[in-house]
């Protein structure tokens, strides 16, 4: 298995399509999670958002496009169609990662980590200063980005190694939302009754990180 040290525009183009596939596949599960502590629309929202992203990406040729355009096209589609809390959160996440990667047709490990750091900061700000422990998507994204930053210090840890660690951290963060009391978003209206349920946004965020991992692993196996 070869090492993967960069991601190109074509890789990002494919990754967005795979995120769409997983949101389609898990639509019902994500919506069921939201039914327990929200308004039963998270899966519908994510599926609808990424459907439009994929639709809009038909006008983008990954061979002649920068990564910024692909991510901003995705972010704008989410902003336009998702609404509620998730629209701005996921929409700004991808839009700002797109601003960060504007003009670039490939990203190395350092640039990818920087992109995710910017994305995390944007999500936290958009959420109104969301920190880990509040039973949100930040509980999955924050530890994933922490693992990415650690991987930067290890030159032997390529993108497969990095995203494997990040995915594990996101999964643990996602599961850790179960006993939490929600402090942000719709679920926070439930107070104590939000305990005992996994946060839908942390779950979809885990899927997004895992998609990067599965993609780079496959890329390594082919190389
Ligand atoms: P809505 O809450 O508008 O129905 P969704 O159901 O699509 O939107 O998304 C809900 C998810 O959004 C939650 O599970 C949580 O992870 C995330 N979320 C909600 N509010 C915030 C916030 N202030 N900061 C971070 N994430 C949040
Ligand atoms: Mg909802």
Coordinates of N, CA and C and ligand atoms in Angstrom, one line a residue:
X1 N 0.8 -1.2 0.0 CA 0.0 0.0 0.0 C 0.9 1.2 0.0
X2 N 0.7 2.1 -1.0 CA 1.5 3.3 -1.1 C 1.0 4.4 -0.1
X3 N 1.8 5.4 0.0 CA 1.5 6.5 0.9 C 0.7 7.5 0.1
X4 N -0.3 8.2 0.8 CA -1.0 9.3 0.1 C -0.6 10.6 0.9
X5 N 0.0 11.5 0.1 CA 0.4 12.7 0.7 C -0.2 14.0 0.2
X6 N -1.1 13.8 -0.7 CA -1.9 15.0 -1.2 C -3.2 14.7 -1.7
X7 N -4.1 15.7 -1.7 CA -5.4 15.5 -2.3 C -5.6 16.6 -3.4
X8 N -6.1 16.2 -4.6 CA -6.2 17.1 -5.7 C -7.7 17.5 -5.9
X9 N -7.9 18.4 -6.8 CA -9.3 18.8 -7.1 C -10.2 17.6 -7.4
X10 N -9.6 16.7 -8.2 CA -10.4 15.5 -8.6 C -10.8 14.7 -7.4
X11 N -9.8 14.6 -6.5 CA -10.1 13.8 -5.2 C -11.3 14.5 -4.5
X12 N -11.2 15.8 -4.3 CA -12.3 16.5 -3.6 C -13.6 16.4 -4.3
X13 N -13.6 16.4 -5.6 CA -14.8 16.3 -6.4 C -15.5 14.9 -6.0
X14 N -14.6 13.9 -6.0 CA -15.1 12.5 -5.7 C -15.6 12.4 -4.3
X15 N -14.8 13.0 -3.4 CA -15.2 13.0 -1.9 C -16.6 13.6 -1.7
X16 N -16.9 14.7 -2.3 CA -18.2 15.4 -2.1 C -19.3 14.4 -2.6
X17 N -19.0 13.7 -3.7 CA -20.0 12.8 -4.2 C -20.2 11.6 -3.3
X18 N -19.1 11.2 -2.6 CA -19.3 10.1 -1.7 C -20.0 10.6 -0.4
X19 N -19.8 11.8 0.0 CA -20.5 12.3 1.2 C -22.0 12.4 0.8
X20 N -22.3 12.8 -0.4 CA -23.7 12.7 -0.9 C -24.3 11.3 -0.7
X21 N -23.5 10.3 -1.2 CA -24.0 8.9 -1.1 C -24.3 8.5 0.3
X22 N -23.4 8.8 1.2 CA -23.6 8.4 2.6 C -24.8 9.1 3.2
X23 N -25.0 10.4 2.9 CA -26.1 11.1 3.5 C -27.4 10.5 2.9
X24 N -27.4 10.1 1.7 CA -28.5 9.5 1.1 C -28.8 8.1 1.8
X25 N -27.8 7.4 2.0 CA -27.9 6.0 2.6 C -28.4 6.2 4.1
X26 N -27.9 7.1 4.8 CA -28.2 7.3 6.2 C -29.3 8.3 6.5
X27 N -29.9 8.7 5.5 CA -31.0 9.8 5.7 C -32.0 9.4 6.8
X28 N -32.4 8.2 6.8 CA -33.5 7.7 7.7 C -32.9 7.7 9.1
X29 N -31.7 7.1 9.2 CA -31.0 7.0 10.6 C -30.8 8.4 11.2
X30 N -30.3 9.3 10.4 CA -30.0 10.7 10.9 C -31.3 11.4 11.3
X31 N -32.3 11.1 10.5 CA -33.6 11.7 10.8 C -34.2 11.1 12.1
X32 N -34.1 9.8 12.3 CA -34.5 9.1 13.5 C -33.8 9.7 14.7
X33 N -32.5 9.9 14.6 CA -31.8 10.5 15.7 C -32.3 11.8 16.1
X34 N -32.6 12.6 15.0 CA -33.2 14.0 15.2 C -34.6 13.9 15.8
X35 N -35.3 12.8 15.5 CA -36.7 12.7 16.0 C -36.7 12.6 17.5
X36 N -35.6 12.0 18.1 CA -35.5 11.8 19.5 C -35.3 13.1 20.3
X37 N -34.5 14.0 19.7 CA -34.1 15.2 20.5 C -34.3 16.5 19.7
X38 N -34.9 16.4 18.5 CA -35.0 17.6 17.7 C -36.3 17.6 16.9
X39 N -36.3 17.9 15.6 CA -37.5 18.0 14.9 C -37.6 17.0 13.7
X40 N -36.8 16.0 13.8 CA -36.8 14.9 12.8 C -36.6 15.3 11.3
X41 N -35.6 16.1 11.1 CA -35.3 16.6 9.8 C -33.8 16.5 9.4
X42 N -32.9 16.1 10.3 CA -31.5 16.2 10.0 C -31.1 15.4 8.8
X43 N -31.6 14.1 8.7 CA -31.2 13.3 7.5 C -31.8 13.9 6.2
X44 N -33.0 14.4 6.3 CA -33.6 15.0 5.1 C -32.8 16.3 4.7
X45 N -32.4 17.1 5.7 CA -31.6 18.3 5.4 C -30.3 17.9 4.7
X46 N -29.6 17.0 5.3 CA -28.2 16.6 4.8 C -28.4 16.0 3.4
X47 N -29.4 15.2 3.2 CA -29.6 14.5 1.9 C -29.9 15.6 0.9
X48 N -30.8 16.5 1.2 CA -31.2 17.5 0.3 C -30.1 18.5 0.0
X49 N -29.3 18.9 1.0 CA -28.2 19.8 0.8 C -27.1 19.2 -0.1
X50 N -26.7 18.0 0.1 CA -25.7 17.4 -0.7 C -26.2 17.0 -2.1
X51 N -27.5 16.7 -2.2 CA -28.1 16.5 -3.5 C -27.9 17.7 -4.4
X52 N -28.2 18.9 -3.9 CA -28.0 20.1 -4.6 C -26.5 20.4 -4.9
X53 N -25.7 20.1 -4.0 CA -24.2 20.3 -4.2 C -23.7 19.5 -5.4
X54 N -24.2 18.2 -5.4 CA -23.8 17.3 -6.5 C -24.3 17.8 -7.9
X55 N -25.6 18.3 -7.8 CA -26.2 18.9 -9.0 C -25.4 20.1 -9.5
X56 N -25.0 21.0 -8.6 CA -24.3 22.2 -9.0 C -22.9 21.8 -9.5
X57 N -22.3 20.7 -8.9 CA -21.0 20.3 -9.3 C -20.9 19.8 -10.8
X58 N -22.1 19.5 -11.3 CA -22.1 19.1 -12.7 C -21.6 20.2 -13.6
X59 N -21.7 21.4 -13.2 CA -21.1 22.5 -14.0 C -19.7 22.8 -13.7
X60 N -19.1 22.0 -12.8 CA -17.6 22.2 -12.5 C -16.8 21.1 -13.0
X61 N -15.8 21.4 -13.8 CA -14.9 20.3 -14.3 C -13.7 20.2 -13.4
X62 N -13.6 19.1 -12.6 CA -12.6 19.0 -11.6 C -11.2 19.0 -12.2
X63 N -11.1 18.7 -13.5 CA -9.7 18.8 -14.2 C -9.3 20.2 -14.4
X64 N -10.2 21.1 -14.4 CA -9.9 22.5 -14.7 C -10.4 23.4 -13.6
X65 N -10.4 22.9 -12.4 CA -10.9 23.7 -11.3 C -10.1 23.6 -10.1
X66 N -10.1 24.7 -9.3 CA -9.4 24.6 -8.0 C -10.3 24.0 -6.9
X67 N -9.7 23.6 -5.8 CA -10.4 22.9 -4.7 C -11.3 23.9 -4.1
X68 N -10.9 25.2 -4.0 CA -11.8 26.2 -3.5 C -13.1 26.3 -4.1
X69 N -13.1 26.2 -5.5 CA -14.4 26.3 -6.2 C -15.3 25.1 -5.8
X70 N -14.7 23.9 -5.8 CA -15.5 22.7 -5.4 C -16.1 22.8 -4.0
X71 N -15.3 23.3 -3.1 CA -15.8 23.3 -1.7 C -16.8 24.5 -1.5
X72 N -16.6 25.6 -2.2 CA -17.5 26.8 -2.1 C -18.8 26.4 -2.8
X73 N -18.8 25.7 -3.9 CA -20.0 25.3 -4.6 C -20.8 24.5 -3.7
X74 N -20.1 23.6 -3.0 CA -20.8 22.7 -2.0 C -21.4 23.5 -0.9
X75 N -20.6 24.4 -0.3 CA -21.0 25.3 0.8 C -22.2 26.1 0.4
X76 N -22.2 26.7 -0.8 CA -23.3 27.6 -1.2 C -24.6 26.8 -1.4
X77 N -24.4 25.6 -1.9 CA -25.6 24.7 -2.1 C -26.2 24.4 -0.7
X78 N -25.4 24.1 0.3 CA -25.9 23.8 1.6 C -26.6 25.0 2.2
X79 N -26.0 26.2 2.1 CA -26.5 27.4 2.6 C -27.9 27.7 2.0
X80 N -28.0 27.4 0.7 CA -29.2 27.8 -0.1 C -30.3 26.8 0.2
X81 N -30.0 25.6 0.5 CA -31.1 24.6 0.6 C -31.4 24.0 1.9
X82 N -30.5 24.1 2.8 CA -30.7 23.3 4.1 C -31.5 24.1 5.1
X83 N -31.3 25.4 5.4 CA -32.0 26.1 6.3 C -31.8 25.7 7.8
X84 N -32.6 26.2 8.7 CA -32.5 25.8 10.1 C -31.1 26.1 10.6
X85 N -30.7 25.3 11.6 CA -29.3 25.4 12.2 C -28.3 24.8 11.3
X86 N -28.6 23.7 10.7 CA -27.6 23.0 10.0 C -27.1 23.7 8.7
X87 N -28.1 24.4 8.1 CA -27.7 25.2 6.8 C -26.5 26.1 7.0
X88 N -26.6 27.0 7.9 CA -25.5 27.9 8.2 C -24.2 27.1 8.7
X89 N -24.5 26.1 9.6 CA -23.3 25.4 10.2 C -22.5 24.7 9.1
X90 N -23.2 23.8 8.4 CA -22.5 23.0 7.4 C -22.1 23.8 6.2
X91 N -23.0 24.8 5.9 CA -22.8 25.6 4.7 C -21.5 26.5 4.9
X92 N -21.4 27.1 6.1 CA -20.2 28.0 6.3 C -19.0 27.1 6.5
X93 N -19.2 25.9 7.0 CA -18.0 25.0 7.2 C -17.4 24.8 5.8
X94 N -18.2 24.3 4.8 CA -17.6 24.0 3.5 C -17.2 25.3 2.8
X95 N -18.0 26.4 2.9 CA -17.7 27.6 2.2 C -16.3 28.2 2.7
X96 N -16.1 28.2 4.0 CA -14.8 28.7 4.5 C -13.7 27.8 4.2
X97 N -13.9 26.5 4.2 CA -12.8 25.6 3.7 C -12.5 25.9 2.3
X98 N -13.5 26.3 1.5 CA -13.3 26.7 0.1 C -12.6 28.0 0.0
X99 N -12.8 28.9 0.8 CA -12.1 30.2 0.8 C -10.6 29.9 1.1
X100 N -10.4 29.1 2.0 CA -9.0 28.8 2.5 C -8.2 28.1 1.3
X101 N -8.9 27.3 0.5 CA -8.2 26.6 -0.5 C -8.4 27.1 -1.9
X102 N -8.8 28.4 -2.0 CA -9.0 29.1 -3.2 C -7.8 29.1 -4.1
X103 N -7.9 28.8 -5.3 CA -6.7 28.8 -6.3 C -5.8 27.6 -6.2
X104 N -6.1 26.7 -5.3 CA -5.2 25.5 -5.2 C -5.8 24.3 -5.8
X105 N -5.0 23.5 -6.6 CA -5.5 22.3 -7.2 C -5.0 21.1 -6.5
X106 N -4.1 21.2 -5.6 CA -3.7 20.1 -4.7 C -3.3 20.7 -3.3
X107 N -3.6 19.8 -2.3 CA -3.2 20.2 -0.9 C -2.4 19.1 -0.3
X108 N -1.3 19.6 0.4 CA -0.5 18.6 1.2 C -1.1 18.5 2.6
X109 N -0.5 17.7 3.4 CA -1.0 17.4 4.7 C -1.2 18.7 5.5
X110 N -0.2 19.5 5.5 CA -0.3 20.8 6.3 C -1.4 21.6 5.8
X111 N -1.6 21.7 4.5 CA -2.7 22.5 4.0 C -4.1 22.0 4.3
X112 N -4.1 20.6 4.3 CA -5.4 20.0 4.7 C -5.8 20.2 6.1
X113 N -4.8 20.1 7.0 CA -5.0 20.4 8.4 C -5.5 21.8 8.6
X114 N -4.8 22.7 7.9 CA -5.1 24.2 8.1 C -6.6 24.4 7.6
X115 N -6.9 23.7 6.5 CA -8.3 23.9 6.0 C -9.3 23.4 7.0
X116 N -9.0 22.2 7.7 CA -10.0 21.7 8.6 C -10.0 22.6 9.9
X117 N -8.8 23.2 10.3 CA -8.8 24.1 11.4 C -9.7 25.3 11.2
X118 N -9.6 25.8 10.0 CA -10.4 27.0 9.6 C -11.9 26.6 9.6
X119 N -12.2 25.4 9.1 CA -13.6 24.9 9.1 C -14.1 24.7 10.5
X120 N -13.4 24.1 11.4 CA -13.8 24.0 12.8 C -14.1 25.3 13.4
X121 N -13.2 26.3 13.2 CA -13.3 27.6 13.8 C -14.6 28.3 13.3
X122 N -14.9 28.1 12.0 CA -16.1 28.7 11.4 C -17.4 28.0 12.0
X123 N -17.3 26.7 12.2 CA -18.5 26.0 12.8 C -18.7 26.5 14.2
X124 N -17.7 26.6 15.0 CA -17.8 27.1 16.4 C -18.4 28.5 16.4
X125 N -17.9 29.4 15.5 CA -18.3 30.8 15.5 C -19.8 30.9 15.1
X126 N -20.1 30.1 14.0 CA -21.5 30.1 13.4 C -22.5 29.6 14.5
X127 N -22.0 28.7 15.3 CA -22.9 28.1 16.3 C -23.1 29.0 17.5
X128 N -22.3 30.1 17.5 CA -22.4 31.0 18.7 C -21.4 30.7 19.8
X129 N -20.2 30.3 19.3 CA -19.2 30.0 20.3 C -19.3 28.6 20.8
X130 N -19.7 27.6 20.0 CA -19.8 26.2 20.4 C -18.5 25.6 20.8
X131 N -18.5 24.9 21.9 CA -17.3 24.2 22.4 C -17.7 22.7 22.6
X132 N -16.7 21.8 22.7 CA -17.0 20.4 22.9 C -17.8 20.3 24.3
X133 N -18.6 19.3 24.3 CA -19.4 19.0 25.6 C -20.8 19.6 25.5
X134 N -21.2 20.2 24.4 CA -22.5 20.8 24.3 C -23.5 20.0 23.5
X135 N -23.0 18.7 23.2 CA -23.8 17.8 22.4 C -24.2 18.3 21.0
X136 N -23.1 18.6 20.2 CA -23.3 19.1 18.9 C -22.3 18.4 17.9
X137 N -22.4 18.8 16.7 CA -21.4 18.4 15.7 C -19.9 18.7 16.1
X138 N -19.8 19.7 16.9 CA -18.4 20.1 17.4 C -17.8 19.0 18.2
X139 N -18.6 18.2 18.9 CA -18.1 17.0 19.6 C -17.4 16.0 18.8
X140 N -17.8 15.9 17.5 CA -17.1 15.0 16.6 C -16.0 15.7 15.8
X141 N -16.2 16.9 15.4 CA -15.2 17.7 14.6 C -14.0 18.1 15.4
X142 N -14.2 18.6 16.6 CA -13.1 19.1 17.4 C -12.0 18.1 17.6
X143 N -12.4 16.9 18.2 CA -11.3 15.9 18.4 C -10.7 15.4 17.1
X144 N -11.5 15.4 16.0 CA -10.9 14.9 14.7 C -9.8 15.9 14.3
X145 N -10.0 17.2 14.5 CA -9.1 18.2 14.1 C -7.8 18.2 15.0
X146 N -8.1 17.9 16.3 CA -7.0 17.7 17.2 C -6.0 16.6 16.8
X147 N -6.6 15.5 16.4 CA -5.8 14.3 15.9 C -5.1 14.7 14.6
X148 N -5.7 15.5 13.8 CA -5.0 15.9 12.5 C -3.8 16.8 12.9
X149 N -3.9 17.7 13.9 CA -2.8 18.5 14.3 C -1.7 17.7 14.8
X150 N -2.0 16.6 15.6 CA -1.0 15.7 16.1 C -0.3 15.0 15.0
X151 N -1.0 14.6 14.0 CA -0.4 13.9 12.9 C 0.6 14.7 12.1
X152 N 0.4 16.0 12.2 CA 1.4 16.9 11.5 C 2.8 16.8 12.1
X153 N 2.8 16.4 13.4 CA 4.1 16.3 14.0 C 4.8 15.0 13.7
X154 N 4.1 14.1 13.1 CA 4.7 12.8 12.8 C 4.9 12.7 11.3
X155 N 6.1 12.8 10.8 CA 6.3 12.8 9.3 C 6.0 11.4 8.7
X156 N 6.0 10.4 9.5 CA 5.6 9.1 9.0 C 4.1 8.8 8.8
X157 N 3.4 9.7 9.4 CA 1.9 9.6 9.4 C 1.4 10.3 8.1
X158 N 1.0 9.5 7.1 CA 0.5 10.1 5.8 C -1.0 10.4 6.0
X159 N -1.7 10.7 4.9 CA -3.1 11.1 5.0 C -4.0 9.9 5.4
X160 N -3.6 8.7 5.1 CA -4.4 7.5 5.5 C -4.3 7.4 7.0
X161 N -3.1 7.5 7.5 CA -2.8 7.4 8.9 C -3.6 8.5 9.7
X162 N -3.4 9.7 9.1 CA -4.1 10.9 9.7 C -5.6 10.8 9.8
X163 N -6.2 10.4 8.6 CA -7.7 10.4 8.6 C -8.2 9.2 9.4
X164 N -7.3 8.1 9.5 CA -7.8 7.0 10.4 C -7.9 7.5 11.8
X165 N -6.9 8.2 12.3 CA -6.9 8.7 13.7 C -8.1 9.7 13.9
X166 N -8.2 10.6 12.9 CA -9.3 11.6 13.0 C -10.7 10.9 13.0
X167 N -10.8 9.9 12.2 CA -12.1 9.2 12.2 C -12.4 8.5 13.5
X168 N -11.4 7.9 14.1 CA -11.6 7.2 15.4 C -12.0 8.2 16.4
X169 N -11.3 9.4 16.4 CA -11.6 10.5 17.3 C -13.0 11.0 17.1
X170 N -13.4 11.1 15.9 CA -14.8 11.7 15.6 C -15.8 10.7 16.1
X171 N -15.5 9.4 15.9 CA -16.5 8.3 16.3 C -16.6 8.3 17.8
X172 N -15.5 8.4 18.5 CA -15.6 8.5 20.0 C -16.3 9.7 20.4
X173 N -16.0 10.9 19.8 CA -16.7 12.1 20.1 C -18.2 12.0 19.9
X174 N -18.6 11.4 18.8 CA -20.0 11.2 18.4 C -20.7 10.3 19.6
X175 N -20.0 9.2 19.9 CA -20.6 8.4 21.0 C -20.7 9.1 22.3
X176 N -19.7 9.9 22.6 CA -19.6 10.7 23.8 C -20.8 11.7 24.0
X177 N -21.5 12.0 22.9 CA -22.6 12.9 23.0 C -23.8 12.2 23.6
X178 N -23.8 10.9 23.7 CA -25.0 10.2 24.2 C -25.4 10.6 25.6
X179 N -24.5 10.5 26.6 CA -24.8 10.9 27.9 C -24.9 12.4 28.2
X180 N -24.6 13.2 27.2 CA -24.5 14.7 27.4 C -25.9 15.3 27.4
X181 N -26.0 16.4 28.1 CA -27.2 17.3 28.1 C -26.9 18.4 27.1
X182 N -27.8 18.6 26.1 CA -27.6 19.5 25.0 C -27.6 21.0 25.6
X183 N -26.6 21.7 25.1 CA -26.5 23.1 25.6 C -26.7 24.1 24.4
X184 N -26.7 23.5 23.2 CA -26.9 24.4 22.0 C -27.9 23.7 21.1
X185 N -28.5 24.6 20.3 CA -29.4 24.0 19.2 C -30.8 23.6 19.8
X186 N -31.6 23.1 19.0 CA -33.0 22.7 19.3 C -33.0 21.7 20.5
X187 N -32.1 20.8 20.5 CA -32.1 19.8 21.6 C -31.9 20.4 23.0
X188 N -31.3 21.6 23.1 CA -31.1 22.2 24.4 C -32.4 22.6 25.0
X189 N -33.5 22.7 24.2 CA -34.8 23.0 24.8 C -35.3 21.9 25.7
X190 N -34.8 20.6 25.4 CA -35.2 19.5 26.2 C -34.5 19.3 27.5
X191 N -33.4 20.1 27.7 CA -32.6 20.0 28.9 C -32.2 18.5 29.3
X192 N -32.5 18.1 30.5 CA -32.2 16.8 31.0 C -32.7 15.7 30.1
X193 N -33.8 15.9 29.4 CA -34.4 14.9 28.5 C -33.6 14.6 27.3
X194 N -32.6 15.5 27.0 CA -31.8 15.2 25.8 C -30.7 14.1 26.1
X195 N -30.6 13.8 27.3 CA -29.6 12.8 27.8 C -30.0 11.4 27.2
X196 N -29.0 10.6 26.8 CA -29.3 9.2 26.4 C -29.5 9.1 24.9
X197 N -29.3 10.1 24.2 CA -29.5 10.1 22.7 C -28.3 10.6 22.0
X198 N -27.9 10.0 20.9 CA -26.7 10.4 20.2 C -27.1 11.7 19.3
X199 N -26.2 12.6 19.3 CA -26.5 13.9 18.5 C -26.5 13.6 17.0
X200 N -27.5 14.0 16.3 CA -27.5 13.8 14.8 C -26.4 14.5 14.1
X201 N -26.1 15.7 14.5 CA -25.1 16.5 13.8 C -23.7 15.9 14.0
X202 N -23.4 15.4 15.2 CA -22.1 14.7 15.5 C -22.0 13.5 14.6
X203 N -23.2 12.9 14.4 CA -23.2 11.6 13.6 C -22.9 11.9 12.1
X204 N -23.5 12.9 11.5 CA -23.3 13.3 10.1 C -21.8 13.8 10.0
X205 N -21.3 14.5 11.0 CA -20.0 15.0 10.9 C -19.0 13.8 10.9
X206 N -19.3 12.8 11.8 CA -18.4 11.6 11.7 C -18.4 11.0 10.4
X207 N -19.6 10.9 9.7 CA -19.7 10.3 8.4 C -18.8 11.1 7.4
X208 N -18.8 12.4 7.5 CA -18.0 13.3 6.6 C -16.5 13.0 6.8
X209 N -16.0 12.9 8.0 CA -14.6 12.6 8.3 C -14.3 11.2 7.8
X210 N -15.2 10.3 8.1 CA -14.9 8.9 7.7 C -14.9 8.7 6.2
X211 N -15.6 9.6 5.5 CA -15.6 9.5 4.0 C -14.2 9.9 3.5
X212 N -13.6 10.9 4.1 CA -12.2 11.3 3.7 C -11.3 10.1 4.0
X213 N -11.4 9.4 5.1 CA -10.6 8.3 5.4 C -10.7 7.2 4.4
X214 N -12.0 6.8 4.2 CA -12.2 5.7 3.2 C -11.7 6.0 1.8
X215 N -11.8 7.3 1.5 CA -11.4 7.7 0.1 C -9.8 7.6 0.1
X216 N -9.1 8.1 1.0 CA -7.6 8.1 0.9 C -7.1 6.7 1.1
X217 N -7.8 5.8 1.9 CA -7.4 4.4 2.0 C -7.5 3.7 0.7
X218 N -8.6 4.0 0.0 CA -8.8 3.4 -1.3 C -7.7 3.9 -2.3
X219 N -7.4 5.2 -2.2 CA -6.4 5.8 -3.1 C -5.0 5.1 -2.8
X220 N -4.7 4.9 -1.6 CA -3.5 4.2 -1.2 C -3.4 2.8 -1.8
X221 N -4.5 2.1 -1.7 CA -4.5 0.7 -2.1 C -4.3 0.6 -3.6
X222 N -4.8 1.7 -4.3 CA -4.6 1.7 -5.8 C -3.2 2.1 -6.2
X223 N -2.5 2.8 -5.4 CA -1.2 3.3 -5.8 C -0.1 2.3 -5.6
Ligands
LIG1 P1 -32.3 22.0 13.0 O1 -31.8 22.0 14.4 O2 -32.5 23.4 12.5 O3 -33.5 21.2 12.8 P2 -30.7 19.9 11.9 O4 -31.7 19.0 12.5 O5 -30.4 19.7 10.5 O6 -31.1 21.4 12.1 O7 -29.3 19.9 12.6 C1 -29.2 19.7 14.0 C2 -27.8 19.5 14.4 O8 -27.1 20.8 14.3 C3 -27.6 19.2 15.9 O9 -27.6 17.8 16.0 C4 -26.2 19.7 16.2 O10 -25.2 18.8 16.0 C5 -26.1 20.9 15.3 N1 -26.2 22.2 15.9 C6 -27.3 22.8 16.3 N2 -27.1 24.0 16.9 C7 -25.7 24.1 17.0 C8 -24.8 25.1 17.5 N3 -25.2 26.2 18.0 N4 -23.5 24.8 17.4 C9 -23.0 23.7 16.8 N5 -23.8 22.7 16.3 C10 -25.2 22.9 16.4
LIG2 MG1 -33.6 19.1 13.0

